[in-house]
CSV table of C-alpha atoms in Angstrom, one decimal:
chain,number,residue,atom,x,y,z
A,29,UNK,CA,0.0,0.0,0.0
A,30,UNK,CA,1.0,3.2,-0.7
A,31,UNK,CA,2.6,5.6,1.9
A,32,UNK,CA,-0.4,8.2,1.7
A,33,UNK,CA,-3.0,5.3,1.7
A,34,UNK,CA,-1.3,4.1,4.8
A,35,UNK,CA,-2.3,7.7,6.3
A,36,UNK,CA,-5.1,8.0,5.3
A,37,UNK,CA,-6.7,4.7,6.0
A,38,UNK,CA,-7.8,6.1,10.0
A,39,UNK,CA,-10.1,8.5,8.1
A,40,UNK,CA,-11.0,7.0,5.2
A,41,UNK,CA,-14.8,7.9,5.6
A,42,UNK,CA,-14.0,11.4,6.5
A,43,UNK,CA,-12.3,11.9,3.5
A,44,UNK,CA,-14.9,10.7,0.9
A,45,UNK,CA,-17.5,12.3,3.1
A,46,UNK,CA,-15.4,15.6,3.1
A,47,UNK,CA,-15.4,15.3,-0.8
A,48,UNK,CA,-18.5,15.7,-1.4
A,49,UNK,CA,-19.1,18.2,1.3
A,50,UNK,CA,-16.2,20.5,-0.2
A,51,UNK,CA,-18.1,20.3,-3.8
A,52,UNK,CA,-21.0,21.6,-1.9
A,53,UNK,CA,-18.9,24.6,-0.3
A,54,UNK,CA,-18.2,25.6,-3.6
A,55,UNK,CA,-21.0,25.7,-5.6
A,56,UNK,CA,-22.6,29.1,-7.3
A,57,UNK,CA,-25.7,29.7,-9.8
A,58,UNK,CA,-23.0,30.7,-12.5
A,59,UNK,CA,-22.4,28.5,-14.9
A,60,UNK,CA,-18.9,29.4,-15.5
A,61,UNK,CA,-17.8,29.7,-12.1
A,62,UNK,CA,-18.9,25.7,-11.2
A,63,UNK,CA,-17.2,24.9,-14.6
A,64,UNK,CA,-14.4,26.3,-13.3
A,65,UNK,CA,-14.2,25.0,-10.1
A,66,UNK,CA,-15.1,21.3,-11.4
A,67,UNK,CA,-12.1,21.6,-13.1
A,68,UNK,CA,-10.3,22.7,-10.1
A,69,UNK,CA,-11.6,19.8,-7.7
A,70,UNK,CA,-11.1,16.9,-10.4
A,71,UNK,CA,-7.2,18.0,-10.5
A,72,UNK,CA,-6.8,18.1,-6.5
A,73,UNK,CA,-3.2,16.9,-5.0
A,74,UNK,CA,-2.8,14.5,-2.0
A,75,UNK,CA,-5.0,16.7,-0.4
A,76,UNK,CA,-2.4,16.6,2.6
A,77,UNK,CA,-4.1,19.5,4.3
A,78,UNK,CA,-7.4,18.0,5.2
A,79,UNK,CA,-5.8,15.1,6.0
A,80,UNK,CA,-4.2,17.0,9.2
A,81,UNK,CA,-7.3,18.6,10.0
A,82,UNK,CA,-9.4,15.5,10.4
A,83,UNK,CA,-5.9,13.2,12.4
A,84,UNK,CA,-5.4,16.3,14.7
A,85,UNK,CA,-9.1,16.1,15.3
A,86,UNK,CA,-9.2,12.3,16.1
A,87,UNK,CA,-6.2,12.5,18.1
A,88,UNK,CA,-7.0,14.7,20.3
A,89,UNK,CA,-10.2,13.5,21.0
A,90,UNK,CA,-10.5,9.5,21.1
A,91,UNK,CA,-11.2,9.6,17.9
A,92,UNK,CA,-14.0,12.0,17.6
A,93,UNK,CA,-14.6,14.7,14.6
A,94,UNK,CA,-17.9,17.4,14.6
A,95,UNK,CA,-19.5,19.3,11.9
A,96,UNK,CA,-16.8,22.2,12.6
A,97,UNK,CA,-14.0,19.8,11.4
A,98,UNK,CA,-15.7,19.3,8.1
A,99,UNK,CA,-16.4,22.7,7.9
A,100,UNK,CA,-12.0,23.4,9.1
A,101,UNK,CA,-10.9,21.1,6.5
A,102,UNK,CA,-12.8,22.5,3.4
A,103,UNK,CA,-12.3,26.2,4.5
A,104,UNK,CA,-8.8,25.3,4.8
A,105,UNK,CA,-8.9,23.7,0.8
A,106,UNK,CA,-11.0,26.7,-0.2
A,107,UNK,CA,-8.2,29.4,1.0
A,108,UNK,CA,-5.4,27.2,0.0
A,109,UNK,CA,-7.1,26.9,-3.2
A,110,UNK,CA,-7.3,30.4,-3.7
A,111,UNK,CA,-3.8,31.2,-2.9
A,112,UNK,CA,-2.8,28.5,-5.8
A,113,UNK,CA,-4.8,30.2,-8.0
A,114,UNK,CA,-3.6,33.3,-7.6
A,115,UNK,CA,0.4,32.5,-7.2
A,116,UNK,CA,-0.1,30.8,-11.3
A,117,UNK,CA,-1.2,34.6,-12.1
A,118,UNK,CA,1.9,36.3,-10.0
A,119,UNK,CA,4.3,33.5,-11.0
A,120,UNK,CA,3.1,33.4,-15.1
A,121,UNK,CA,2.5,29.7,-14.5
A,122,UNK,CA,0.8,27.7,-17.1
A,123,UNK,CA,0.9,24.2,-15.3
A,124,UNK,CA,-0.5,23.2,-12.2
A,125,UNK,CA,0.1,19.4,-11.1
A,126,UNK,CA,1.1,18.6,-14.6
A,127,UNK,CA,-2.4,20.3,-15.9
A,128,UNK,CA,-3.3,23.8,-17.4
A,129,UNK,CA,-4.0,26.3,-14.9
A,130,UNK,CA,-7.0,28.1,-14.3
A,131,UNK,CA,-4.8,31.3,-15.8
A,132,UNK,CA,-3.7,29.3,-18.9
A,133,UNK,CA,-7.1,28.1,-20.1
A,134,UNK,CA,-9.6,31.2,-19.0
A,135,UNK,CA,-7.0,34.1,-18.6
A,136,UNK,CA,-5.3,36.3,-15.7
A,137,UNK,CA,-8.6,38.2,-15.2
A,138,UNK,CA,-11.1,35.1,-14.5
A,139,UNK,CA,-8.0,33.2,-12.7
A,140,UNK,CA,-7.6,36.4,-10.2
A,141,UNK,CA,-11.4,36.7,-9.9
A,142,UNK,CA,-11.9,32.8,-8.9
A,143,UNK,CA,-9.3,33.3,-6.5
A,144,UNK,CA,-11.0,36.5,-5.1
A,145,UNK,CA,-14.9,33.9,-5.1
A,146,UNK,CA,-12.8,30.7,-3.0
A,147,UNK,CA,-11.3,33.2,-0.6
A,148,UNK,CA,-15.3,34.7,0.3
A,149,UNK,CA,-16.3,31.2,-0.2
A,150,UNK,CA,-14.0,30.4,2.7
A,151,UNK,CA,-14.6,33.0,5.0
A,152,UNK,CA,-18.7,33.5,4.8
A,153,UNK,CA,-18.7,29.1,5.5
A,154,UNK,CA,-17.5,30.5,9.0
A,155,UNK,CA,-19.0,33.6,9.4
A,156,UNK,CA,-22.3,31.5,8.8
A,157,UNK,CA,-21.8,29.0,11.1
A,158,UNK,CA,-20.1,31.3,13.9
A,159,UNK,CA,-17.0,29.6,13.8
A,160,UNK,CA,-15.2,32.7,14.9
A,161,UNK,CA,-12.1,31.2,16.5
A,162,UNK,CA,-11.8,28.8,13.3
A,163,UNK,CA,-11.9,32.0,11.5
A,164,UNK,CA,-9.3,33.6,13.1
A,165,UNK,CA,-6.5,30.5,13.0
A,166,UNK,CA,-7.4,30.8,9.0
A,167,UNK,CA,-6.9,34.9,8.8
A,168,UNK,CA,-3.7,34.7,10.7
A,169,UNK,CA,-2.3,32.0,8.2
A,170,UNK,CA,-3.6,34.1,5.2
A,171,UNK,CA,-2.1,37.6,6.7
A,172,UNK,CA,1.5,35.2,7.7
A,173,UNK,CA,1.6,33.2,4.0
A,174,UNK,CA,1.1,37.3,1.8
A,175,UNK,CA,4.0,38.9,4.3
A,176,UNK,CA,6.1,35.8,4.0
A,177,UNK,CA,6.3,36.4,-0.1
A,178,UNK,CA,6.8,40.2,0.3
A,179,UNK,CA,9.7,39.2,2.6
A,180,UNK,CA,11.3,36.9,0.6
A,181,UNK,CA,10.7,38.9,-2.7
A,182,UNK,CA,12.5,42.1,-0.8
A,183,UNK,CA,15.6,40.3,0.3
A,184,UNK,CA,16.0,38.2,-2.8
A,185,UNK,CA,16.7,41.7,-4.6
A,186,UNK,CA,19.2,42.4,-2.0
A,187,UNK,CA,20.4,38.9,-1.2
A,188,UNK,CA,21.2,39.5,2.2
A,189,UNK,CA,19.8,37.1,3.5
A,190,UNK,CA,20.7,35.3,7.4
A,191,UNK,CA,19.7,31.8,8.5
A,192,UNK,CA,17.4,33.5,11.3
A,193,UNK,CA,15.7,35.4,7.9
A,194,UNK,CA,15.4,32.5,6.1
A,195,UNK,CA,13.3,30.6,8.7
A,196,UNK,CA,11.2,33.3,9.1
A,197,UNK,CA,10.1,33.4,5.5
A,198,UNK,CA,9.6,29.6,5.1
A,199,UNK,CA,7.9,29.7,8.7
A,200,UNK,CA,5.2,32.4,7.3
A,201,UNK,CA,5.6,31.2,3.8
A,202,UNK,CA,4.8,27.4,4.2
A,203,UNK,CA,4.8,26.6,8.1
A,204,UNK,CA,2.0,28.9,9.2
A,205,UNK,CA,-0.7,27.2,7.0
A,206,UNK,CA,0.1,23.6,7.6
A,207,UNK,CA,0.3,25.0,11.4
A,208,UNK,CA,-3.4,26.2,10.7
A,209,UNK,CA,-4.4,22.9,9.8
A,210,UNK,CA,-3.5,21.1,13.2
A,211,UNK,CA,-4.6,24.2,15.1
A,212,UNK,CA,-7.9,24.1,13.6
A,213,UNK,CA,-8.0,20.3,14.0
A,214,UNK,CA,-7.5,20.4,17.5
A,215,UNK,CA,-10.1,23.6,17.8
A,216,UNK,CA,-12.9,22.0,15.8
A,217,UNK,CA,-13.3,19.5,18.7
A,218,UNK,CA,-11.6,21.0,21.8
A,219,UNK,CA,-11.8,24.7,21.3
A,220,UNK,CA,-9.5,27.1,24.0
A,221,UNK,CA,-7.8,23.8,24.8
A,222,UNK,CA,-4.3,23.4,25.0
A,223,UNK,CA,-4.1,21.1,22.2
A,224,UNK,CA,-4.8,24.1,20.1
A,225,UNK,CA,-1.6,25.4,20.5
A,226,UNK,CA,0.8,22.2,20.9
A,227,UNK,CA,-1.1,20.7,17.9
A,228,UNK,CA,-0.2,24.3,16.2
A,229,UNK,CA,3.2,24.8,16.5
A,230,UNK,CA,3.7,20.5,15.7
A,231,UNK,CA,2.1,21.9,11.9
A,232,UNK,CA,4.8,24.6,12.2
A,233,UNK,CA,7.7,22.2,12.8
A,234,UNK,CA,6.6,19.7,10.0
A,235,UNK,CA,5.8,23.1,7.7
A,236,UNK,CA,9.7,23.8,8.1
A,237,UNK,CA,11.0,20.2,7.5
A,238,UNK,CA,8.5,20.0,4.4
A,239,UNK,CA,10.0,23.1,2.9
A,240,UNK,CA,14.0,23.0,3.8
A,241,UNK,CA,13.3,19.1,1.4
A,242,UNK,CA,11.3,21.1,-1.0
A,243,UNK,CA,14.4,23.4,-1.3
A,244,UNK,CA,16.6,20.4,-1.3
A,245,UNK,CA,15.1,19.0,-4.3
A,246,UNK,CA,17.0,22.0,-6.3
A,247,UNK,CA,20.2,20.5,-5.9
A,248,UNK,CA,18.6,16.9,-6.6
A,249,UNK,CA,19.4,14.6,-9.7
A,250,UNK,CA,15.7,13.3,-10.2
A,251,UNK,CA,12.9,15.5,-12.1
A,252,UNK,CA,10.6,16.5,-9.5
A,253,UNK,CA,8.5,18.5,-11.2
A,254,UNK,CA,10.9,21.5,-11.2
A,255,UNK,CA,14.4,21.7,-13.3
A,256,UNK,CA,17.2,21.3,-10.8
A,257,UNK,CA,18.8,24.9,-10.3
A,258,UNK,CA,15.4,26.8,-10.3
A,259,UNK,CA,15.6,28.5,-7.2
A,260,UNK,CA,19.4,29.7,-7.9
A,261,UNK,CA,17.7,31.2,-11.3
A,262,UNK,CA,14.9,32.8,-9.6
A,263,UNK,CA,17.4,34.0,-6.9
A,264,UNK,CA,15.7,32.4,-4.4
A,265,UNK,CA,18.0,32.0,-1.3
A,266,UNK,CA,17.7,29.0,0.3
A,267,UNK,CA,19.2,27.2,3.0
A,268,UNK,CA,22.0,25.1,1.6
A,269,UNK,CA,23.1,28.3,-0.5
A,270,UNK,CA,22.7,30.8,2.9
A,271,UNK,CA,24.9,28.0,4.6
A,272,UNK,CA,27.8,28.0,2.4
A,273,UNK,CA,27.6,31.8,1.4
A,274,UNK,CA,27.9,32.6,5.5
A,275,UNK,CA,31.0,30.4,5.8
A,276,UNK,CA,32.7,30.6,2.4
A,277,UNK,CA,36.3,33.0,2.1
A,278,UNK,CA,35.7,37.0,0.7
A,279,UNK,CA,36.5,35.6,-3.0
A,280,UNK,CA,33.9,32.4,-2.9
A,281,UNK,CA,31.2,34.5,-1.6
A,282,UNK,CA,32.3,37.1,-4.5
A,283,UNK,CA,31.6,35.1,-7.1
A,284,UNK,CA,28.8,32.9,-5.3
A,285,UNK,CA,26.9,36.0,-5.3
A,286,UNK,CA,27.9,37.6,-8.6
A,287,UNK,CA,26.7,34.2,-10.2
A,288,UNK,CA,23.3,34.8,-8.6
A,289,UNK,CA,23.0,38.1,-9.7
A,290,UNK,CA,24.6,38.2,-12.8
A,291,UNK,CA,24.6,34.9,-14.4
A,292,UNK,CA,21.9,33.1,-13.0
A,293,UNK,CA,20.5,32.3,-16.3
A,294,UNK,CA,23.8,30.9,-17.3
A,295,UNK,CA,23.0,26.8,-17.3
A,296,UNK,CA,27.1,26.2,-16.9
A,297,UNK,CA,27.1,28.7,-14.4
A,298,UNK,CA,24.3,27.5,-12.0
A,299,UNK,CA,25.5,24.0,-12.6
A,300,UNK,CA,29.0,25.0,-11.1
A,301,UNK,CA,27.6,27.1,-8.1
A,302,UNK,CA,25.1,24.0,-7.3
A,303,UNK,CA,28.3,21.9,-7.5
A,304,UNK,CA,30.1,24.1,-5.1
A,305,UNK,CA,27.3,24.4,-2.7
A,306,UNK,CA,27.5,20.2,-2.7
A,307,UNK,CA,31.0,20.3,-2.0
A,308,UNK,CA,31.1,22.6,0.8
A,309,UNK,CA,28.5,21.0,3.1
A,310,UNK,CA,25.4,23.0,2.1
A,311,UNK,CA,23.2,19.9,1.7
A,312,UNK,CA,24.4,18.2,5.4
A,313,UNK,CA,23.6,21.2,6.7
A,314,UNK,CA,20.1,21.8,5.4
A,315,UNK,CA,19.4,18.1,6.1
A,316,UNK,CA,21.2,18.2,9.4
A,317,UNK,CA,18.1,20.7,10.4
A,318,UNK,CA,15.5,19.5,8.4
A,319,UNK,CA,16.1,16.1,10.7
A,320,UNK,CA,15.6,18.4,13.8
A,321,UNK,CA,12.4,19.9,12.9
A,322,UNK,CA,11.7,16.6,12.4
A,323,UNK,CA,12.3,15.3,15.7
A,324,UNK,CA,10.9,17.9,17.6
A,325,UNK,CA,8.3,17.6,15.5
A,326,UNK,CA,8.2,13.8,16.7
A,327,UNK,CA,8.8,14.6,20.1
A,328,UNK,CA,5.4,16.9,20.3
A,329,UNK,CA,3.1,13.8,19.7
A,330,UNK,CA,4.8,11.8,22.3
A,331,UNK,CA,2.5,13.2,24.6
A,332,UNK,CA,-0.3,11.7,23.6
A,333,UNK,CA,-1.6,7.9,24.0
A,334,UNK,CA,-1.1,5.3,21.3
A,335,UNK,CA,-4.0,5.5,18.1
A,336,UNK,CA,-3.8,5.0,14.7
A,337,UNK,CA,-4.2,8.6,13.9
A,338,UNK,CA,-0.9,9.1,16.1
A,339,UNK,CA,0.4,6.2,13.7
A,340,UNK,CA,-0.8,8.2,11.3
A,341,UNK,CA,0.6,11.5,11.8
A,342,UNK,CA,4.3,10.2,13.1
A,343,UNK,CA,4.1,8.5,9.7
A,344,UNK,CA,3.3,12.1,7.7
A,345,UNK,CA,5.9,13.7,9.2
A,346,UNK,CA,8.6,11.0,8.1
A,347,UNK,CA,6.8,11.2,4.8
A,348,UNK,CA,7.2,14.8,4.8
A,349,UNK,CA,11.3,14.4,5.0
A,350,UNK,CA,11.4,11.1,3.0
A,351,UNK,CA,9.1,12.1,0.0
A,352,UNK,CA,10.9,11.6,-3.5
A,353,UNK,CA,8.5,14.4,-5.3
């Protein structure tokens, strides 16, 4: 059996049963919009997201989930959704998941304007139901995920960027949503608990592991979706590269740097400086602290008793660090 299928076996009926009440959260009377979004919901990922909602919730309650957890988990998808949408528009992106994007088959203005309809979509299913403290773990994660971009766009144009700057970007960036989803896991069920909290910064741990192997992946031999060397033409600053620019001599970090700048379109060029960033420990590094997040991470659900949606969740975190794609 597959590693996700393994996962998701605990909640196997919450899932279908999510399914079809997701479809339901986003339907409209205009014919173009539920076009659209059938198209969006028929090319859906691993759907990891819900997935935490619903474990959190059955972990932290013997197993229990309420109407407020379906409700977390598709409001969740809807603003994650939403964000996708709109980072294909701000990124030129005609692929999604190997498919066309919503930009590439119905243009920038409908893609932006979908976004703009998931994002209300998300926020009235709350506001309806009075799910105010739900509400607020979601605005928090939206308000962290827009100033994490903005961060990282200003200091890739400066590239001066520190380790402690780095983790504050992927934290906000990637950490803070996947954080969301535990948070509102634990809250659907046991709201102004402490699980709320504990369950929230254990998304924010696995949020940093995920993204440190994301960034790894750039360095990687295998196709993973993205050519090897994107970040470095993008002049995106990642961890490996911050590593080895911090302890390189005056005449490395010279030309590191003047290769990012200056020939970071150069395929020869960005082959060399991934080379260099190989050979001067910038991968054991970034693994070196992926593997930490990863343990503390670990060491966050020892706290609670022994369930198959513990099993569950101690396997997506090793998943997280493991994953080939």
């Amino acid at each position: 059996m597959k590693i996700v299928e393994r996962i998701k076996q605990p909640i196997a009926f919450e899932m279908e049963l999510f399914e079809q009440k997701f479809q339901l959260s986003m339907s409209s009377k205009v014919a173009l919009l539920n076009r659209i979004t059938h198209y969006i919901v028929n090319r859906k990922g691993k759907q990891m997201r819900p997935m935490f909602v619903f474990l959190v919730s059955k972990m932290v309650s013997n197993g229990e989930v309420s109407e407020r957890t379906y409700r977390g988990a598709s409001v969740i998808e809807l603003i994650h959704t939403a964000t996708l949408v709109h980072d294909d528009v701000v990124d030129d992106s005609n692929r999604r998941r190997g498919f066309f994007s919503v930009n590439a088959l119905w243009k920038n203005k409908i893609a932006v304007l979908i976004g703009d309809y998931l994002l209300s979509k998300g926020l009235l299913l709350s506001i309806d139901n009075n799910d105010f403290d739900l509400l607020k773990i979601i605005s928090i994660a939206v308000r962290e995920m827009s100033e994490g971009e903005l961060l990282q766009i200003e200091k890739a144009r400066k590239l001066d960027i520190t380790e402690e700057v780095y983790y504050e970007i992927i934290r906000q960036k990637t950490a803070t949503l996947i954080a969301a989803c535990c948070s509102l896991g634990a809250a659907s069920v046991k709201p102004e608990s402490n699980h709320v909290e504990t369950m929230r910064k254990f998304g924010e741990l696995i949020g940093m592991a995920f993204q440190i192997k994301d960034d790894l992946f750039d360095y990687g031999e295998t196709q993973i979706g993205k050519p090897t060397g994107i970040d470095i033409k993008e002049q995106k600053m990642t961890l490996p590269l911050i590593y080895v620019l911090n302890n390189a001599s005056k005449k490395d970090k010279r030309w590191l740097i003047n290769s990012i700048k200056n020939h970071n379109k150069d395929a020869k060029r960005v082959k060399e400086v991934i080379a260099f960033v190989k050979d001067n420990g910038g991968l054991d590094y970034a693994i070196k602290k992926m593997k930490q997040f990863q343990a503390d991470a670990l060491q966050l659900l020892q706290a609670y008793p022994k369930s198959d949606y513990k099993s569950s969740l101690e396997l997506m975190v090793n998943y997280v660090i493991d994953r080939k794609k």
